[in-house]
PDB file of C-alpha atoms and ligand atoms in Angstrom:
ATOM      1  CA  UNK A 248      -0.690  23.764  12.027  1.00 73.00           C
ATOM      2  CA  UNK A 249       1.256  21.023  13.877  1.00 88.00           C
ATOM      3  CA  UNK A 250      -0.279  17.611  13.331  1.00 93.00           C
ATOM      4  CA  UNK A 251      -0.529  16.026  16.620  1.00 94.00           C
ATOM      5  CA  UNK A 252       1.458  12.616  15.955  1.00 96.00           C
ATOM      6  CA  UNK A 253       0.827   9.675  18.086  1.00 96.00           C
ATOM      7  CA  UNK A 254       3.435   9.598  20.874  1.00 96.00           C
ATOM      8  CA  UNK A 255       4.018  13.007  20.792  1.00 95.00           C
ATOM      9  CA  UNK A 256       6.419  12.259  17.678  1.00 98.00           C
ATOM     10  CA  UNK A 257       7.567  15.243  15.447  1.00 97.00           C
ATOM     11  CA  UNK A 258       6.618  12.723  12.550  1.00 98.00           C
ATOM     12  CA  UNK A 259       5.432   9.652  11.199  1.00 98.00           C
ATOM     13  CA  UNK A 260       6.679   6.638   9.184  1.00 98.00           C
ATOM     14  CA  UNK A 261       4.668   4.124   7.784  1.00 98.00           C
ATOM     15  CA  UNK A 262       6.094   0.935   6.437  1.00 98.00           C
ATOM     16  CA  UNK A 263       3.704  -0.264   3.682  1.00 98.00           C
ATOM     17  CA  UNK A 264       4.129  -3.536   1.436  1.00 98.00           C
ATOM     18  CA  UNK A 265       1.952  -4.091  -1.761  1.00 98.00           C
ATOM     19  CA  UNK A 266       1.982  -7.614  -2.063  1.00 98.00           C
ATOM     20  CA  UNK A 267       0.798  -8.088  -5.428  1.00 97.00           C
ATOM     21  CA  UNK A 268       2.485 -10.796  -7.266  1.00 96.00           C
ATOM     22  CA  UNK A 269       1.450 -11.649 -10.749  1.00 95.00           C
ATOM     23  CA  UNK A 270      -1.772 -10.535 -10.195  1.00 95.00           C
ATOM     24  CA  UNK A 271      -1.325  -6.930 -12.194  1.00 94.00           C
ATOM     25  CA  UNK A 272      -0.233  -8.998 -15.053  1.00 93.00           C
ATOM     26  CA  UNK A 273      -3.215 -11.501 -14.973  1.00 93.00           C
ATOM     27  CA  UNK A 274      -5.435  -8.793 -14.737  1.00 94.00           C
ATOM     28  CA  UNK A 275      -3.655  -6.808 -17.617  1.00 92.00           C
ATOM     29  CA  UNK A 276      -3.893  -9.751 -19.986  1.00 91.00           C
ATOM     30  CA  UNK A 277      -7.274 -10.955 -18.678  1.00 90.00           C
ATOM     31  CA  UNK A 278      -8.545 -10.902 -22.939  1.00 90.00           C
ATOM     32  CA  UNK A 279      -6.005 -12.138 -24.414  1.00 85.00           C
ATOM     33  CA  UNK A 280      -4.164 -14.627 -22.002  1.00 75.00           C
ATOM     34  CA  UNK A 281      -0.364 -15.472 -23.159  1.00 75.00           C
ATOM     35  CA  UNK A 282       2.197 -17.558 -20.993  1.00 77.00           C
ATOM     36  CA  UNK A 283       4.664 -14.500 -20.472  1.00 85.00           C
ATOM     37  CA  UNK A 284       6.703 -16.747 -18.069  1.00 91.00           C
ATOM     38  CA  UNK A 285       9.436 -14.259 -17.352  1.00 92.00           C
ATOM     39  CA  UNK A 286       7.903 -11.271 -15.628  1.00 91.00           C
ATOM     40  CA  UNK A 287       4.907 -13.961 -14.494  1.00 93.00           C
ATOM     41  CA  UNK A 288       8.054 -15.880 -12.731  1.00 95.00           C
ATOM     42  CA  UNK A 289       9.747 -12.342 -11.875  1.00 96.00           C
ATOM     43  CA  UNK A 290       6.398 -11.645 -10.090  1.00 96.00           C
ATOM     44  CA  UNK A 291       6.487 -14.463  -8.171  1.00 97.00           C
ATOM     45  CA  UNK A 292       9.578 -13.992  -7.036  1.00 98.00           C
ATOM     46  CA  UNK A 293       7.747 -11.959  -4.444  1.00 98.00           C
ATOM     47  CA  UNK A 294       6.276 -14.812  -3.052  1.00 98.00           C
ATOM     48  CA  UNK A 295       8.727 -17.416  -2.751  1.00 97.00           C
ATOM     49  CA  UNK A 296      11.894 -14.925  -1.846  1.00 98.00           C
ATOM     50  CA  UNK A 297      10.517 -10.983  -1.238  1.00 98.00           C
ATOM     51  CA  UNK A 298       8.055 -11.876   1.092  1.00 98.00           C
ATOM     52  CA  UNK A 299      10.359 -13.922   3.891  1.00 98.00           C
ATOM     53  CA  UNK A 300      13.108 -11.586   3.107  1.00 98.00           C
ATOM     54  CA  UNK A 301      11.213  -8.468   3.846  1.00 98.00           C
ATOM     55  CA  UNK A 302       9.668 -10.369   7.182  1.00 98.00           C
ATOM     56  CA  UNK A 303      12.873 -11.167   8.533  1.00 98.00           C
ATOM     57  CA  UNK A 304      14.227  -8.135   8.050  1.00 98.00           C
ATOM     58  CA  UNK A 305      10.998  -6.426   9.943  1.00 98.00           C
ATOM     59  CA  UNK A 306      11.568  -8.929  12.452  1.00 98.00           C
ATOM     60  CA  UNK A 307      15.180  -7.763  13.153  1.00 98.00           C
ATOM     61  CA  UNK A 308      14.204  -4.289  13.452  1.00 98.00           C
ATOM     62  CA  UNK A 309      10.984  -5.050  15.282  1.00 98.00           C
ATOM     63  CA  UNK A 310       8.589  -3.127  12.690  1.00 98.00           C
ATOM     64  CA  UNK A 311       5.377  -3.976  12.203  1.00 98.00           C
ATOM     65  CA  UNK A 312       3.836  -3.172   8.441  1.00 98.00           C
ATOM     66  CA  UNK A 313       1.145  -3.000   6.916  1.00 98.00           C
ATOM     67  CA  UNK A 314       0.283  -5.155   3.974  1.00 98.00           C
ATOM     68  CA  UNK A 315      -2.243  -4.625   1.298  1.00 98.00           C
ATOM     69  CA  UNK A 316      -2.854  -8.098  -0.575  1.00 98.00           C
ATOM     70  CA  UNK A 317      -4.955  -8.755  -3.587  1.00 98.00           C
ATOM     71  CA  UNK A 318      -7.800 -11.153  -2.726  1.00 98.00           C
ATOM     72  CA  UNK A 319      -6.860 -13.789  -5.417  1.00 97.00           C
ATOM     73  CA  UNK A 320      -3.102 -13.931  -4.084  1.00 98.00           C
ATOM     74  CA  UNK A 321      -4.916 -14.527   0.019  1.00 98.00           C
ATOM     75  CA  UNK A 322      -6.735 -17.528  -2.146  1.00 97.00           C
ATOM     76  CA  UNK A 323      -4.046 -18.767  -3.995  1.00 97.00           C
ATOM     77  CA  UNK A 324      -0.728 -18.326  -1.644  1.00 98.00           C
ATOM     78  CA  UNK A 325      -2.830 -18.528   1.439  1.00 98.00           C
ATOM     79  CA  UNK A 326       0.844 -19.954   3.447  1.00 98.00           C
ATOM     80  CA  UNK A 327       2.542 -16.534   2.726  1.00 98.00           C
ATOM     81  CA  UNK A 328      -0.473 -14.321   3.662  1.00 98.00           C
ATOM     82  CA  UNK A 329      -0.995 -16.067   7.116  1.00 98.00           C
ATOM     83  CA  UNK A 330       2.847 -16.076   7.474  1.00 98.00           C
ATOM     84  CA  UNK A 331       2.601 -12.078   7.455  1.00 98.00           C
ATOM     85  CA  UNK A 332      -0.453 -11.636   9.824  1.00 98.00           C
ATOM     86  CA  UNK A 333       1.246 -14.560  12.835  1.00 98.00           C
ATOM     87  CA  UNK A 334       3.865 -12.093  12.859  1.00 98.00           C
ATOM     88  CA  UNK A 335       1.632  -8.868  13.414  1.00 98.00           C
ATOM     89  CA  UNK A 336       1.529  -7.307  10.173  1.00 98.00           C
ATOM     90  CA  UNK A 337      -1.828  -5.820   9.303  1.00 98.00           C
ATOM     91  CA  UNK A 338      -3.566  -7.240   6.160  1.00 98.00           C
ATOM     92  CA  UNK A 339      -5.747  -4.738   4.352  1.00 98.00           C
ATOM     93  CA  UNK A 340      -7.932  -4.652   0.829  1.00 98.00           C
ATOM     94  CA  UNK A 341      -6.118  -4.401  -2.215  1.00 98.00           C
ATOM     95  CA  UNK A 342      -8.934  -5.281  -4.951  1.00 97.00           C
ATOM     96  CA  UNK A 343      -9.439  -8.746  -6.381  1.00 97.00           C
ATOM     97  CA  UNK A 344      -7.154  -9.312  -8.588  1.00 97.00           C
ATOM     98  CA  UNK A 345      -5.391  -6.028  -9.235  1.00 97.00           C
ATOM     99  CA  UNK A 346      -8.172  -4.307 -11.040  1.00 95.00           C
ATOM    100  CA  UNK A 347      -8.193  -0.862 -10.540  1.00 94.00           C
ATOM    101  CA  UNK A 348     -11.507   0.778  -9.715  1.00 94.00           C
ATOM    102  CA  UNK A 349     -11.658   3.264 -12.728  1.00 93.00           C
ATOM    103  CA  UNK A 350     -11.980  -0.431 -14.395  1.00 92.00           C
ATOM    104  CA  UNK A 351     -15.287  -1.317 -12.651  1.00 94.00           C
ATOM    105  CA  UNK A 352     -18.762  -1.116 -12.690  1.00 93.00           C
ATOM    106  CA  UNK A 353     -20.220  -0.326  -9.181  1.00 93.00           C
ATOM    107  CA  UNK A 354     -21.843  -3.765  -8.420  1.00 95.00           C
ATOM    108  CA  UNK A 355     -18.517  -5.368  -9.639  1.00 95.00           C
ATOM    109  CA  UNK A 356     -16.374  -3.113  -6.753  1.00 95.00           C
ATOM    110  CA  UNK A 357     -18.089  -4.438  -3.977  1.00 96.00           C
ATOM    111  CA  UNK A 358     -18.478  -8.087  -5.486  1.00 97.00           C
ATOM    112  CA  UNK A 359     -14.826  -7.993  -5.880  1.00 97.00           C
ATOM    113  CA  UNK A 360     -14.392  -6.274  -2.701  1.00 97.00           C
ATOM    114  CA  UNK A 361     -16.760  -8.445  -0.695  1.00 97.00           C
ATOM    115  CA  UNK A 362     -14.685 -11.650  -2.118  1.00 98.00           C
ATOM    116  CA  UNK A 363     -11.225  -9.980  -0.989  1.00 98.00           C
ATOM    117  CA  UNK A 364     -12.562  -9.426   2.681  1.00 98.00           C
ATOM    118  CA  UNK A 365     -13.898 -12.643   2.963  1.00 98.00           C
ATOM    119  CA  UNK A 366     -10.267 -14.459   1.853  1.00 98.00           C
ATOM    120  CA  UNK A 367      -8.318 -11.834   4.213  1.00 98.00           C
ATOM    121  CA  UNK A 368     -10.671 -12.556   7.089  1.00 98.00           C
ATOM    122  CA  UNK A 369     -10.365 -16.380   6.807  1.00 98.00           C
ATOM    123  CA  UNK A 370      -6.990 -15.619   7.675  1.00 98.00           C
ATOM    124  CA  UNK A 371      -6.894 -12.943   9.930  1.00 97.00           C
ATOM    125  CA  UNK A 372     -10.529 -13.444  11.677  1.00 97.00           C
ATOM    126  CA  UNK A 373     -11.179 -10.199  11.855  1.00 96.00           C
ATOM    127  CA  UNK A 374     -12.481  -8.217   8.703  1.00 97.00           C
ATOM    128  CA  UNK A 375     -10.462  -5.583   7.180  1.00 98.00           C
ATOM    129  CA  UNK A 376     -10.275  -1.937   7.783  1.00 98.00           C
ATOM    130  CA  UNK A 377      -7.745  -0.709   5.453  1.00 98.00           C
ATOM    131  CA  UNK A 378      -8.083   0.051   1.588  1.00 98.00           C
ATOM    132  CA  UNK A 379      -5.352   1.062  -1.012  1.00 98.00           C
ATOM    133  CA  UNK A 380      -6.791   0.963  -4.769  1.00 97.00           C
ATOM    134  CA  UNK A 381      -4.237  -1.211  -7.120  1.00 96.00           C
ATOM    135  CA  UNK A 382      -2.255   1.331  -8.952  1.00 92.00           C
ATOM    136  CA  UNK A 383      -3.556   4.121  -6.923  1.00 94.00           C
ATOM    137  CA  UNK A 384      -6.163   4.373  -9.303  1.00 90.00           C
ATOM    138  CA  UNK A 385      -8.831   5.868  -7.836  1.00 90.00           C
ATOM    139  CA  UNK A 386     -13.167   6.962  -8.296  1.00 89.00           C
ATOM    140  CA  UNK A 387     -15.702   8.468  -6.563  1.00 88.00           C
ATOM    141  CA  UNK A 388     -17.850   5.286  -6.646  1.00 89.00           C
ATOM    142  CA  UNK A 389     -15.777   3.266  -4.677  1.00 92.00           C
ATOM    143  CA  UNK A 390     -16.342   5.537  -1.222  1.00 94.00           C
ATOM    144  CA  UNK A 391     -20.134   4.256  -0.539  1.00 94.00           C
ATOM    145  CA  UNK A 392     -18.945   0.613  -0.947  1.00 95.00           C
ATOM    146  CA  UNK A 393     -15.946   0.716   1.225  1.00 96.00           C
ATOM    147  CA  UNK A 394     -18.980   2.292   3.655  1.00 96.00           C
ATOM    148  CA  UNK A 395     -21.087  -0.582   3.152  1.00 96.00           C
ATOM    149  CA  UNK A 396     -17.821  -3.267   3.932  1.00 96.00           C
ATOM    150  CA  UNK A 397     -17.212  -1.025   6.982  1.00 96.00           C
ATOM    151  CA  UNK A 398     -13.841  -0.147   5.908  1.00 98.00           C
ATOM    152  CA  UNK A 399     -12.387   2.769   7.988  1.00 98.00           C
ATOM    153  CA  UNK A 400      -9.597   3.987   5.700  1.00 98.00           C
ATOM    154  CA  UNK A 401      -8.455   4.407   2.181  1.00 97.00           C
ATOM    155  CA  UNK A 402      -4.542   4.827   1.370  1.00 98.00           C
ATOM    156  CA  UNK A 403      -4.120   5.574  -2.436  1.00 97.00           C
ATOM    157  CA  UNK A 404      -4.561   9.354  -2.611  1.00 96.00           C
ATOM    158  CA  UNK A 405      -1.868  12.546  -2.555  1.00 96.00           C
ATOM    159  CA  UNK A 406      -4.054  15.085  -1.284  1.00 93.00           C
ATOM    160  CA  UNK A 407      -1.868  15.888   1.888  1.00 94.00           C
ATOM    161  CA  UNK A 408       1.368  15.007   3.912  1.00 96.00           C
ATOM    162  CA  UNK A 409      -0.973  13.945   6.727  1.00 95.00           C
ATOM    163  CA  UNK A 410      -4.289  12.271   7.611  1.00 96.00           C
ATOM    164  CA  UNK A 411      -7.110  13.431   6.047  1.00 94.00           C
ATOM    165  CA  UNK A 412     -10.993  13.127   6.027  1.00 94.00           C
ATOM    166  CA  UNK A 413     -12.623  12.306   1.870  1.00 93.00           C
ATOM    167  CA  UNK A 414     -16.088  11.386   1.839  1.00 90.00           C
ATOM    168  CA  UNK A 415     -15.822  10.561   5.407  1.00 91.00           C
ATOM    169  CA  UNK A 416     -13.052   7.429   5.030  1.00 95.00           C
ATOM    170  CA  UNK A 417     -10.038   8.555   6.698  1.00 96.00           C
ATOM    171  CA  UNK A 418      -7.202   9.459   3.659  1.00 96.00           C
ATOM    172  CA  UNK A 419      -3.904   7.914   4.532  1.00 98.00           C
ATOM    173  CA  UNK A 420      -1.991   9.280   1.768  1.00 98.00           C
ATOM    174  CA  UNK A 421       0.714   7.759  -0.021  1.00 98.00           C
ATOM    175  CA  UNK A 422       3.650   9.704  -3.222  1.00 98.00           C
ATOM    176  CA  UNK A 423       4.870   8.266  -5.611  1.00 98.00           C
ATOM    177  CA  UNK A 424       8.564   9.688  -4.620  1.00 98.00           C
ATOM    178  CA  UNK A 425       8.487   6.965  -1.456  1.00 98.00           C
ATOM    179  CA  UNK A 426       7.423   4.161  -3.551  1.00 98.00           C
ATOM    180  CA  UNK A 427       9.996   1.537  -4.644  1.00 98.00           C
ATOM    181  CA  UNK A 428       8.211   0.855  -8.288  1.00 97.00           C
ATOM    182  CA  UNK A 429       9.651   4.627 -10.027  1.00 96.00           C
ATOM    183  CA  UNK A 430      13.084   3.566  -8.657  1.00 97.00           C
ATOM    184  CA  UNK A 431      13.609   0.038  -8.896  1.00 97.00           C
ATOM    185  CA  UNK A 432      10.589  -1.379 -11.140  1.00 96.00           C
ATOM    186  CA  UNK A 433      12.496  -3.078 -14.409  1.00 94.00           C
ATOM    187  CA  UNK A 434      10.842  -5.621 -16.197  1.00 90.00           C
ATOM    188  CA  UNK A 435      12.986  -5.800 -19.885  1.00 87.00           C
ATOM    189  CA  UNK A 436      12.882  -3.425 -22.389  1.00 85.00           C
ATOM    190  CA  UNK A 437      12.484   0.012 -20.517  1.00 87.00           C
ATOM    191  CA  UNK A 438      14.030   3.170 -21.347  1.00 88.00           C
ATOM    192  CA  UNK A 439      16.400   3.339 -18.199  1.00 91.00           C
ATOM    193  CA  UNK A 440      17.781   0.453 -15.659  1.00 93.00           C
ATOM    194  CA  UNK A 441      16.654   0.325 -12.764  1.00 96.00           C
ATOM    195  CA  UNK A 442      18.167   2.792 -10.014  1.00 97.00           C
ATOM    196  CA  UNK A 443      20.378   1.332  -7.586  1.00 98.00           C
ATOM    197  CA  UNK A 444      20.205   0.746  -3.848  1.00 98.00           C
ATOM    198  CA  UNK A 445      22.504   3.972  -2.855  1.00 98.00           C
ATOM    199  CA  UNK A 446      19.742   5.848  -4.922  1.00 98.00           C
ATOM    200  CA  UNK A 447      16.572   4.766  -2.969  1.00 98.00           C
ATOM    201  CA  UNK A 448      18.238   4.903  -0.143  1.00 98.00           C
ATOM    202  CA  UNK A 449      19.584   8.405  -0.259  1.00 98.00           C
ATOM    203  CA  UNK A 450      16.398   9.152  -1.434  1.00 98.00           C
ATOM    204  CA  UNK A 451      13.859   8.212   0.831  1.00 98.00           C
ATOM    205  CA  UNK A 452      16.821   9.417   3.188  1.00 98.00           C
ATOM    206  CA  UNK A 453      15.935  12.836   2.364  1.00 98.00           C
ATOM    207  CA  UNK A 454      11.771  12.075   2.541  1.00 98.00           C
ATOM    208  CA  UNK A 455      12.686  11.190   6.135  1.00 98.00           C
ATOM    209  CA  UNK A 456      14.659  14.031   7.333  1.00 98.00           C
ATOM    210  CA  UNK A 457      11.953  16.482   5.513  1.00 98.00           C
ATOM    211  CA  UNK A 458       8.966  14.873   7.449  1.00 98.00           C
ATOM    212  CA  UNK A 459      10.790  14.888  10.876  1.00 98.00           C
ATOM    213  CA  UNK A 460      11.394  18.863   9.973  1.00 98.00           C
ATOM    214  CA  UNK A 461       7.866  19.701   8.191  1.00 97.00           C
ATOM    215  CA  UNK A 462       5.764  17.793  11.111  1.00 97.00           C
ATOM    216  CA  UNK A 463       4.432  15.242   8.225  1.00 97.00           C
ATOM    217  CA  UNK A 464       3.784  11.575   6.951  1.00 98.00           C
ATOM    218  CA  UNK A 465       6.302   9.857   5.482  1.00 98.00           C
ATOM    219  CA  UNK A 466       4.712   6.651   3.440  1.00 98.00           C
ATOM    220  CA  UNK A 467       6.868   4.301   2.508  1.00 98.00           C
ATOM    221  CA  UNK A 468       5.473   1.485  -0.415  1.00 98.00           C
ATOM    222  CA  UNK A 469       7.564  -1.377  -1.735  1.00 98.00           C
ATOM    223  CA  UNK A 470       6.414  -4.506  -3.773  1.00 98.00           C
ATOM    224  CA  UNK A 471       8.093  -8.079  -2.108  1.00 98.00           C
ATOM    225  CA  UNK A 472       8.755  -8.901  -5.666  1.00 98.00           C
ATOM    226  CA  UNK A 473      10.581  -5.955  -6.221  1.00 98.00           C
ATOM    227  CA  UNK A 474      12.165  -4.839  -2.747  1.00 98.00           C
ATOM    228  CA  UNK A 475      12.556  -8.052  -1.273  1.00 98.00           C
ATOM    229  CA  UNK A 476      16.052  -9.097  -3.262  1.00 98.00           C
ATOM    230  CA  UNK A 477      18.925  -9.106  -0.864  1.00 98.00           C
ATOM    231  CA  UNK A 478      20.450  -6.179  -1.926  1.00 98.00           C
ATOM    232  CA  UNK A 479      17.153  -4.030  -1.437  1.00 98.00           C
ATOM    233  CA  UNK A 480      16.394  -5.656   1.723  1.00 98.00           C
ATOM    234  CA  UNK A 481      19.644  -4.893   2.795  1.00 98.00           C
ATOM    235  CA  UNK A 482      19.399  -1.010   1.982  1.00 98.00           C
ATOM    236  CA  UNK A 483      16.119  -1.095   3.458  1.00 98.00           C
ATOM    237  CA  UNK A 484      17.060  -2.223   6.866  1.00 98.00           C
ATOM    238  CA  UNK A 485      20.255   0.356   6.932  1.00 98.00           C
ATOM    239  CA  UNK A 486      17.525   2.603   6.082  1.00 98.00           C
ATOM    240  CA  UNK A 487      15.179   2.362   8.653  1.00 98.00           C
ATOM    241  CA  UNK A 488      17.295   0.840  11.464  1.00 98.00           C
ATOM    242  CA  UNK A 489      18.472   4.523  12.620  1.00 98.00           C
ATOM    243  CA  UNK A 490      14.475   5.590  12.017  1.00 98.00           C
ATOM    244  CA  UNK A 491      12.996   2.730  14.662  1.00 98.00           C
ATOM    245  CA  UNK A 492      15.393   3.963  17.401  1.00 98.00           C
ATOM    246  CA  UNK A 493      14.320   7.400  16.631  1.00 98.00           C
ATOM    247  CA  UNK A 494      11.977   8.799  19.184  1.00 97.00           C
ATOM    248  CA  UNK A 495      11.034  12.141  17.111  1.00 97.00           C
ATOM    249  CA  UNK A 496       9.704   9.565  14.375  1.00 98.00           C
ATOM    250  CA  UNK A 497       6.494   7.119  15.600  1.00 98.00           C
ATOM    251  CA  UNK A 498       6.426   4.326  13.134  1.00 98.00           C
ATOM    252  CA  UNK A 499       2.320   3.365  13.669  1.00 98.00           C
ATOM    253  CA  UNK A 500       0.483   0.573  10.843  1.00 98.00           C
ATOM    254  CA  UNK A 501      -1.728   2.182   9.059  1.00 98.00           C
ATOM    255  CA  UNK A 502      -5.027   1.318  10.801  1.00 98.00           C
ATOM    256  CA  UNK A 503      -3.258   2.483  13.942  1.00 98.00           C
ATOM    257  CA  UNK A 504      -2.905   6.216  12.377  1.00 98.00           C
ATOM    258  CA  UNK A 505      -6.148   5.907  11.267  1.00 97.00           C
ATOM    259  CA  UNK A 506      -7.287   4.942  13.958  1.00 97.00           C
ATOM    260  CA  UNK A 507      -5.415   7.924  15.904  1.00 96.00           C
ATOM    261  CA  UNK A 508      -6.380   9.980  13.298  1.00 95.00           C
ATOM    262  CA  UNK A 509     -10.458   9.477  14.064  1.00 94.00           C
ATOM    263  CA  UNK A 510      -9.827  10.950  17.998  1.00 93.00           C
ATOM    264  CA  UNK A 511      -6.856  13.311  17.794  1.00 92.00           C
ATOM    265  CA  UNK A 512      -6.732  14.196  14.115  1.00 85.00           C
ATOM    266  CA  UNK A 513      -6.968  17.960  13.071  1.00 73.00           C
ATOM    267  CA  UNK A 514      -7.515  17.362   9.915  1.00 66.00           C
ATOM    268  CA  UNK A 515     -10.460  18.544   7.241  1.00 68.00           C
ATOM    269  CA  UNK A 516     -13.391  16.788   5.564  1.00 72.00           C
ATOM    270  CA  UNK A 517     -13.175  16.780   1.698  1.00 75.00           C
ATOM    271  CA  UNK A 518     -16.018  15.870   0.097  1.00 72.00           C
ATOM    272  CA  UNK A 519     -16.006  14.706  -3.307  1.00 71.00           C
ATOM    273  CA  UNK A 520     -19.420  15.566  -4.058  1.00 65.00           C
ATOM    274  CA  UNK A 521     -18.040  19.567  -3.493  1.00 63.00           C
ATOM    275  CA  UNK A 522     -15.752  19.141  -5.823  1.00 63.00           C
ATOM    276  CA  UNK A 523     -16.966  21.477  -8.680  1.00 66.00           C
ATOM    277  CA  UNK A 524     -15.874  21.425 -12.612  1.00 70.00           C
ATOM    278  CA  UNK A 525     -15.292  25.105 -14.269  1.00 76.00           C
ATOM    279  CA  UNK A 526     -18.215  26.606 -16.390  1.00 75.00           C
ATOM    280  CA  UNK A 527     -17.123  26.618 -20.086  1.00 71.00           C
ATOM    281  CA  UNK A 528     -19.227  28.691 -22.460  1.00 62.00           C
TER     282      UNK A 528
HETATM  283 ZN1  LIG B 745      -0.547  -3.187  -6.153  1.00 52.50          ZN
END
C-alpha cells in the first residue's frame, strides 16, 4: 500500500534534534552524585556550540526541525530553547530530566510530564503535542497520561516505516540506523572510536534513497552535543542540501505528519491492550 505523503511526495524526511544535554547523566547518577566534569562539559557542549551550529545550518537550508527538549534543560537554558522555537522549530516533550518511563511510577510520568509542558509552553505559548520517551524507552502506562496532557503523538517506537495509530496516539516512528548516537556517540573508554563523517553520511545516504524507493519515513535523530561540531554539521548540510530541493521527498516537522497523518493517513490502530503473551504450560 502506498502511503499517501503530504505533497504528493514519494517520501518523507524528518529532521529531529534530541536536545538533551547533561541531563541523561544527571539522571543516571541521580544516587550517587559525582562531579564527572568531562562528559558533564562534553554534554554541554550541545548547548553553548551544537545548538547554534545546527540552527544556522537549518537556517541556510531553510529546514524546519523538530526538537524534543527535556523539561529541566527548557528551565535551566531557557535562552537556547526560545532561540530554537523564534526560528520555527517545533518544541516537543522529552521527559523531565531524561528519565525514561520504564523508570517511573504512573503518578510520577505525568508529574514529570505536567512540569515539562508547563516549561516548554512558557516558551512557546502553546502546549505541546509531540512526545519522544528519553532513550526510546518505552511502557504501556505512559499512553493514558500523554491522553490526559492532550498530546497528539508519540515518536520513540519501530513498529513501522510510516505513521501509525498505538493506543490511539499517532506513532511517528524513529531506527536506530538514522540516529547519530550508534555512529558518532564516544564518550572515553569505548570499545570502538567513533565513526567518521563520510560514514554517517554515506549512511543515512542510503536510508534516503531506500525511503524515496520503498514509499516510507525516513527519521533522522541527532543530539546538538554530538552532531553539532563543525565537521558533523558540515556533513549534515551536504547531506540534506540535495534532499530540501528534492520534490519526491516532503520534509514535514513532526506534528505536521502527525497532523497529516490524523486526515489522510492509511494507517492501522495497534492497541497495546491486544497485545497477547504465549500460554506456557
Ligand atoms: Zn534524549
Amino acid at each position: 500500500m502506498t502511503y499517501p505523503w503530504p505533497g504528493g511526495a514519494r517520501a518523507a524526511v524528518c529532521f529531529t534534534l534530541d536536545f538533551d544535554g547533561e541531563s541523561p547523566y544527571l539522571w543516571r547518577t541521580r544516587n550517587n552524585p559525582g562531579d564527572a566534569v568531562g562528559e558533564l562539559e562534553q554534554r554541554r557542549y550541545g548547548l553553548r556550540r551544537g545548538i547554534m551550529n545546527l540552527l544556522s545550518m537549518m537556517d541556510n537550508l531553510g529546514l524546519r526541525a523538530t526538537v524534543f527538549v527535556p523539561g529541566w534543560i527548557t528551565d535551566r537554558y531557557p535562552d537556547q530553547v526560545a532561540e530554537v522555537h523564534r526560528r520555527g522549530h517545533e518544541l516537543a516533550l522529552h521527559g523531565w530530566c531524561h528519565e525514561p518511563p520504564t523508570t517511573l511510577a504512573r503518578d510520577e510520568l505525568h508529574r514529570t510530564l505536567v512540569r515539562a509542558a508547563d516549561a516548554l509552553s512558557a516558551i512557546s505559548g502553546e502546549r505541546p503535542t509531540g512526545y519522544r520517551s528519553p532513550s526510546w524507552d518505552m511502557n504501556a502506562a505512559i499512553f493514558p497520561v500523554l491522553h490526559e496532557l492532550g498530546v497528539d503523538y508519540d515518536s520513540s517506537l519501530m513498529g513501522d516505516d510510516r505513521p501509525y495509530l498505538v493506543d490511539g496516539l499517532v506513532e511517528v516512528p524513529v531506527d536506530w540506523a538514522t540516529d547519530d548516537a550508534p555512529y558518532y556517540r564516544y564518550v572515553g573508554g569505548d570499545p570502538r572510536p567513533p565513526a567518521t563523517t563520510p560514514t554517517l553520511r554515506g549512511g543515512w545516504a542510503a536510508e534516503i534513497a531506500a525511503a524515496k524507493q520503498h514509499g516510507t519515513l525516513c527519521m533522522l535523530t541527532v543530539h546538538p552535543w554530538i552532531s553539532g561540531r563543525p565537521a558533523r554539521v558540515a556533513a549534515l548540510e551536504a547531506l540534506l542540501a540535495p534532499v530540501v530541493e528534492d520534490h519526491a521527498v516532503c520534509m514535514p516537522t513532526v506534528r505536521e505528519l502527525a497532523e497529516h497523518h490524523r486526515k489522510h493517513g492509511e494507517g492501522y490502530d495497534v492497541s497495546l491492550e491486544r497485545l497477547g503473551r504465549p500460554e506456557h504450560d
